[in-house]
């Protein structure tokens, strides 16, 4: 099946810093989503972004489908940004079901 | 809007006992999924359903069964629980399987 790799696995930031998280995938996709899992375990939808660029406040994401990667940008990080960020993809070969990467664990220090 | 609701929130279960995790959505999504998340790991697909009346196996289906009698409900059953099924279980739904998926709040299950 499709492989999804996220980097870095862990990230420690000082409040106010910017960061970039990466998601590489091994095959063409028809869906890509970014999620934030907060410290209480909830999965929060950040972006549905199979291609192109989107922005939502301090977060933005870019997917370059032809090169099989997506980037999540966090600007001016806040302690509430702490948690695990997951990338998940769907492709037709896998029957259109979301396959998750291993996640990037982010800790923002005050 | 309730979205997608899971019950119970958490449960401690004796090994060998059976249990059904409930999942209900009110978004009229045709596709529904069950994932498990083990400590420190990403989510892995257990079973899915593309439409009412159909189900399929995911990456880790052994020891679990599902049914999809109607659009809204997608229960997950553990017939005889084992400690390795200790995990957090997430239910999700999407429209037609190729649009944005939404997740429930999760069920934390401990099998002892």
mmCIF file of C-alpha atoms in Angstrom:
data_model
loop_
_atom_site.group_PDB
_atom_site.id
_atom_site.type_symbol
_atom_site.label_atom_id
_atom_site.label_comp_id
_atom_site.label_asym_id
_atom_site.label_seq_id
_atom_site.Cartn_x
_atom_site.Cartn_y
_atom_site.Cartn_z
ATOM 1 C CA UNK A 1 0.000 0.000 0.000
ATOM 2 C CA UNK A 2 0.886 3.655 -0.031
ATOM 3 C CA UNK A 3 3.619 4.779 2.360
ATOM 4 C CA UNK A 4 3.384 8.062 4.254
ATOM 5 C CA UNK A 5 6.423 9.480 6.005
ATOM 6 C CA UNK A 6 6.465 12.555 8.175
ATOM 7 C CA UNK A 7 9.427 14.586 9.315
ATOM 8 C CA UNK A 8 10.752 15.522 11.711
ATOM 9 C CA UNK A 9 9.381 13.001 14.222
ATOM 10 C CA UNK A 10 9.816 15.480 17.080
ATOM 11 C CA UNK A 11 10.054 19.249 17.193
ATOM 12 C CA UNK A 12 10.666 21.560 20.127
ATOM 13 C CA UNK A 13 9.919 25.232 19.523
ATOM 14 C CA UNK A 14 10.189 28.393 21.516
ATOM 15 C CA UNK A 15 6.944 30.339 21.560
ATOM 16 C CA UNK A 16 6.884 32.742 18.623
ATOM 17 C CA UNK A 17 9.059 30.618 16.362
ATOM 18 C CA UNK A 18 8.098 29.421 12.884
ATOM 19 C CA UNK A 19 8.354 25.829 11.695
ATOM 20 C CA UNK A 20 7.752 23.568 8.719
ATOM 21 C CA UNK A 21 6.482 20.002 8.893
ATOM 22 C CA UNK A 22 6.835 17.685 5.933
ATOM 23 C CA UNK A 23 4.782 14.768 4.609
ATOM 24 C CA UNK A 24 6.101 12.543 1.819
ATOM 25 C CA UNK A 25 3.955 9.893 0.149
ATOM 26 C CA UNK A 26 4.861 7.087 -2.188
ATOM 27 C CA UNK A 27 2.070 7.201 -4.763
ATOM 28 C CA UNK A 28 -0.384 9.601 -6.379
ATOM 29 C CA UNK A 29 -3.198 10.694 -4.074
ATOM 30 C CA UNK A 30 -6.691 12.074 -4.512
ATOM 31 C CA UNK A 31 -7.007 13.318 -0.935
ATOM 32 C CA UNK A 32 -4.607 14.687 1.645
ATOM 33 C CA UNK A 33 -5.518 15.953 5.072
ATOM 34 C CA UNK A 34 -3.572 17.479 7.958
ATOM 35 C CA UNK A 35 -4.786 16.899 11.504
ATOM 36 C CA UNK A 36 -3.746 18.211 14.889
ATOM 37 C CA UNK A 37 -4.118 15.810 17.795
ATOM 38 C CA UNK A 38 -4.283 17.946 20.911
ATOM 39 C CA UNK A 39 -3.026 16.822 24.342
ATOM 40 C CA UNK A 40 -6.529 15.529 25.154
ATOM 41 C CA UNK A 41 -6.405 13.175 22.180
ATOM 42 C CA UNK A 42 -8.885 14.934 19.937
ATOM 43 C CA UNK A 43 -8.189 14.916 16.195
ATOM 44 C CA UNK A 44 -8.790 18.374 14.788
ATOM 45 C CA UNK A 45 -9.104 18.871 11.031
ATOM 46 C CA UNK A 46 -6.619 21.474 9.853
ATOM 47 C CA UNK A 47 -6.606 21.230 6.081
ATOM 48 C CA UNK A 48 -8.139 19.198 3.296
ATOM 49 C CA UNK A 49 -5.517 19.840 0.629
ATOM 50 C CA UNK A 50 -5.005 17.314 -2.194
ATOM 51 C CA UNK A 51 -3.168 20.035 -4.116
ATOM 52 C CA UNK A 52 -2.326 23.726 -3.967
ATOM 53 C CA UNK A 53 -1.965 26.072 -1.012
ATOM 54 C CA UNK A 54 -4.350 27.011 1.775
ATOM 55 C CA UNK A 55 -4.067 29.289 4.788
ATOM 56 C CA UNK A 56 -5.989 29.424 8.025
ATOM 57 C CA UNK A 57 -4.722 32.016 10.473
ATOM 58 C CA UNK A 58 -1.167 31.198 11.532
ATOM 59 C CA UNK A 59 -1.248 27.868 9.744
ATOM 60 C CA UNK A 60 -0.816 27.228 6.070
ATOM 61 C CA UNK A 61 -0.283 24.148 3.934
ATOM 62 C CA UNK A 62 1.028 23.387 0.478
ATOM 63 C CA UNK A 63 0.697 20.122 -1.419
ATOM 64 C CA UNK A 64 2.752 19.454 -4.539
ATOM 65 C CA UNK A 65 0.975 16.351 -5.762
ATOM 66 C CA UNK A 66 3.270 15.793 -8.757
ATOM 67 C CA UNK A 67 6.283 15.605 -6.435
ATOM 68 C CA UNK A 68 4.407 13.636 -3.743
ATOM 69 C CA UNK A 69 4.838 15.859 -0.730
ATOM 70 C CA UNK A 70 2.966 18.297 1.451
ATOM 71 C CA UNK A 71 4.196 20.938 3.882
ATOM 72 C CA UNK A 72 2.507 22.386 6.937
ATOM 73 C CA UNK A 73 3.729 25.771 8.118
ATOM 74 C CA UNK A 74 3.226 27.034 11.645
ATOM 75 C CA UNK A 75 4.022 30.696 12.122
ATOM 76 C CA UNK A 76 4.399 32.567 15.410
ATOM 77 C CA UNK A 77 3.866 29.338 17.337
ATOM 78 C CA UNK A 78 1.893 29.332 20.575
ATOM 79 C CA UNK A 79 1.822 26.821 23.426
ATOM 80 C CA UNK A 80 -1.628 25.745 22.245
ATOM 81 C CA UNK A 81 0.005 24.486 19.037
ATOM 82 C CA UNK A 82 1.594 21.652 21.028
ATOM 83 C CA UNK A 83 0.463 18.152 20.162
ATOM 84 C CA UNK A 84 0.921 15.709 17.316
ATOM 85 C CA UNK A 85 0.414 16.669 13.698
ATOM 86 C CA UNK A 86 -0.686 13.938 11.325
ATOM 87 C CA UNK A 87 -0.735 13.814 7.573
ATOM 88 C CA UNK A 88 -3.169 11.322 6.002
ATOM 89 C CA UNK A 89 -3.650 10.446 2.344
ATOM 90 C CA UNK A 90 -6.088 8.550 0.166
ATOM 91 C CA UNK A 91 -5.473 7.029 -3.217
ATOM 92 C CA UNK A 92 -7.535 4.925 -5.555
ATOM 93 C CA UNK A 93 -5.157 1.958 -5.402
ATOM 94 C CA UNK A 94 -5.838 1.718 -1.663
ATOM 95 C CA UNK A 95 -9.575 1.913 -2.164
ATOM 96 C CA UNK A 96 -9.938 5.544 -1.142
ATOM 97 C CA UNK A 97 -9.239 5.036 2.550
ATOM 98 C CA UNK A 98 -7.094 7.365 4.651
ATOM 99 C CA UNK A 99 -3.585 6.119 5.408
ATOM 100 C CA UNK A 100 -1.813 7.996 8.199
ATOM 101 C CA UNK A 101 1.790 8.970 8.608
ATOM 102 C CA UNK A 102 3.562 8.449 11.894
ATOM 103 C CA UNK A 103 3.068 12.040 12.990
ATOM 104 C CA UNK A 104 5.274 14.921 14.139
ATOM 105 C CA UNK A 105 5.188 15.578 17.863
ATOM 106 C CA UNK A 106 5.442 19.322 18.528
ATOM 107 C CA UNK A 107 6.165 20.939 21.864
ATOM 108 C CA UNK A 108 6.000 24.712 22.066
ATOM 109 C CA UNK A 109 7.710 26.106 25.146
ATOM 110 C CA UNK A 110 6.659 29.425 26.691
ATOM 111 C CA UNK B 1 -24.512 19.857 14.936
ATOM 112 C CA UNK B 2 -23.357 16.722 16.749
ATOM 113 C CA UNK B 3 -21.184 15.462 13.884
ATOM 114 C CA UNK B 4 -19.779 12.081 14.832
ATOM 115 C CA UNK B 5 -20.284 10.603 18.301
ATOM 116 C CA UNK B 6 -18.578 7.635 19.932
ATOM 117 C CA UNK B 7 -19.567 5.749 23.060
ATOM 118 C CA UNK B 8 -18.324 4.934 25.575
ATOM 119 C CA UNK B 9 -15.553 7.483 26.131
ATOM 120 C CA UNK B 10 -13.498 4.927 27.993
ATOM 121 C CA UNK B 11 -13.831 1.358 29.188
ATOM 122 C CA UNK B 12 -11.925 -1.233 31.157
ATOM 123 C CA UNK B 13 -12.712 -4.733 29.914
ATOM 124 C CA UNK B 14 -11.737 -8.140 31.233
ATOM 125 C CA UNK B 15 -9.909 -10.364 28.759
ATOM 126 C CA UNK B 16 -12.246 -12.823 27.088
ATOM 127 C CA UNK B 17 -15.285 -10.577 27.372
ATOM 128 C CA UNK B 18 -17.069 -9.092 24.392
ATOM 129 C CA UNK B 19 -17.795 -5.449 23.792
ATOM 130 C CA UNK B 20 -19.320 -3.193 21.156
ATOM 131 C CA UNK B 21 -18.011 0.289 20.545
ATOM 132 C CA UNK B 22 -20.691 2.560 19.170
ATOM 133 C CA UNK B 23 -20.341 5.222 16.482
ATOM 134 C CA UNK B 24 -23.088 7.457 15.138
ATOM 135 C CA UNK B 25 -22.909 10.300 12.640
ATOM 136 C CA UNK B 26 -25.572 12.777 11.619
ATOM 137 C CA UNK B 27 -23.865 14.194 8.528
ATOM 138 C CA UNK B 28 -25.398 11.643 6.121
ATOM 139 C CA UNK B 29 -21.904 10.551 5.133
ATOM 140 C CA UNK B 30 -21.921 7.293 3.190
ATOM 141 C CA UNK B 31 -18.396 6.182 4.154
ATOM 142 C CA UNK B 32 -17.405 5.268 7.720
ATOM 143 C CA UNK B 33 -14.204 3.919 9.238
ATOM 144 C CA UNK B 34 -12.727 2.483 12.428
ATOM 145 C CA UNK B 35 -9.091 3.161 13.363
ATOM 146 C CA UNK B 36 -6.987 2.215 16.344
ATOM 147 C CA UNK B 37 -4.169 4.316 17.753
ATOM 148 C CA UNK B 38 -1.589 2.657 19.931
ATOM 149 C CA UNK B 39 0.639 4.645 22.260
ATOM 150 C CA UNK B 40 3.122 6.748 20.334
ATOM 151 C CA UNK B 41 1.926 5.537 16.935
ATOM 152 C CA UNK B 42 -0.234 6.762 14.102
ATOM 153 C CA UNK B 43 -3.708 5.523 13.300
ATOM 154 C CA UNK B 44 -4.278 2.176 11.606
ATOM 155 C CA UNK B 45 -7.449 1.205 9.780
ATOM 156 C CA UNK B 46 -9.413 -1.728 11.226
ATOM 157 C CA UNK B 47 -12.573 -1.877 9.099
ATOM 158 C CA UNK B 48 -14.449 0.434 6.806
ATOM 159 C CA UNK B 49 -17.804 0.762 5.061
ATOM 160 C CA UNK B 50 -18.292 2.658 1.809
ATOM 161 C CA UNK B 51 -22.087 2.549 2.062
ATOM 162 C CA UNK B 52 -24.854 1.047 4.179
ATOM 163 C CA UNK B 53 -24.946 -2.723 3.811
ATOM 164 C CA UNK B 54 -21.273 -3.119 2.829
ATOM 165 C CA UNK B 55 -18.101 -3.471 4.877
ATOM 166 C CA UNK B 56 -14.437 -4.152 4.188
ATOM 167 C CA UNK B 57 -11.261 -5.062 6.017
ATOM 168 C CA UNK B 58 -8.523 -2.583 6.727
ATOM 169 C CA UNK B 59 -4.921 -3.039 7.785
ATOM 170 C CA UNK B 60 -5.566 -4.682 11.193
ATOM 171 C CA UNK B 61 -8.991 -6.424 11.110
ATOM 172 C CA UNK B 62 -8.273 -9.565 13.148
ATOM 173 C CA UNK B 63 -10.328 -9.849 16.332
ATOM 174 C CA UNK B 64 -12.849 -7.214 15.235
ATOM 175 C CA UNK B 65 -16.142 -7.235 13.350
ATOM 176 C CA UNK B 66 -18.400 -4.474 12.084
ATOM 177 C CA UNK B 67 -21.859 -4.036 10.657
ATOM 178 C CA UNK B 68 -23.535 -1.234 8.736
ATOM 179 C CA UNK B 69 -27.276 -1.682 8.935
ATOM 180 C CA UNK B 70 -27.982 1.982 8.152
ATOM 181 C CA UNK B 71 -26.201 5.167 7.093
ATOM 182 C CA UNK B 72 -25.771 6.652 10.561
ATOM 183 C CA UNK B 73 -24.399 3.810 12.695
ATOM 184 C CA UNK B 74 -21.198 1.774 12.443
ATOM 185 C CA UNK B 75 -20.600 -0.372 15.557
ATOM 186 C CA UNK B 76 -17.302 -2.166 16.162
ATOM 187 C CA UNK B 77 -17.428 -5.455 18.076
ATOM 188 C CA UNK B 78 -14.669 -7.284 19.918
ATOM 189 C CA UNK B 79 -15.947 -10.843 20.313
ATOM 190 C CA UNK B 80 -13.346 -11.979 22.844
ATOM 191 C CA UNK B 81 -11.044 -9.174 23.961
ATOM 192 C CA UNK B 82 -7.295 -9.674 24.423
ATOM 193 C CA UNK B 83 -4.786 -7.316 26.097
ATOM 194 C CA UNK B 84 -3.231 -6.410 22.715
ATOM 195 C CA UNK B 85 -6.519 -4.725 21.844
ATOM 196 C CA UNK B 86 -5.811 -2.092 24.480
ATOM 197 C CA UNK B 87 -5.826 1.086 22.415
ATOM 198 C CA UNK B 88 -7.675 4.264 21.569
ATOM 199 C CA UNK B 89 -10.326 3.663 18.933
ATOM 200 C CA UNK B 90 -11.441 6.372 16.546
ATOM 201 C CA UNK B 91 -14.465 6.333 14.287
ATOM 202 C CA UNK B 92 -14.532 8.559 11.209
ATOM 203 C CA UNK B 93 -16.842 9.381 8.340
ATOM 204 C CA UNK B 94 -16.662 11.083 4.965
ATOM 205 C CA UNK B 95 -18.819 11.708 1.945
ATOM 206 C CA UNK B 96 -18.155 9.232 -0.856
ATOM 207 C CA UNK B 97 -14.771 8.300 0.590
ATOM 208 C CA UNK B 98 -12.851 10.926 -1.343
ATOM 209 C CA UNK B 99 -13.615 14.084 0.576
ATOM 210 C CA UNK B 100 -12.692 15.438 3.968
ATOM 211 C CA UNK B 101 -12.989 12.893 6.763
ATOM 212 C CA UNK B 102 -14.142 13.815 10.263
ATOM 213 C CA UNK B 103 -13.277 11.939 13.435
ATOM 214 C CA UNK B 104 -15.086 11.194 16.656
ATOM 215 C CA UNK B 105 -13.566 11.955 20.045
ATOM 216 C CA UNK B 106 -12.237 8.433 20.505
ATOM 217 C CA UNK B 107 -12.856 5.534 22.894
ATOM 218 C CA UNK B 108 -10.050 4.559 25.232
ATOM 219 C CA UNK B 109 -10.204 0.798 25.803
ATOM 220 C CA UNK B 110 -8.091 -1.093 28.311
ATOM 221 C CA UNK B 111 -8.230 -4.902 28.273
ATOM 222 C CA UNK B 112 -6.940 -6.488 31.464
#
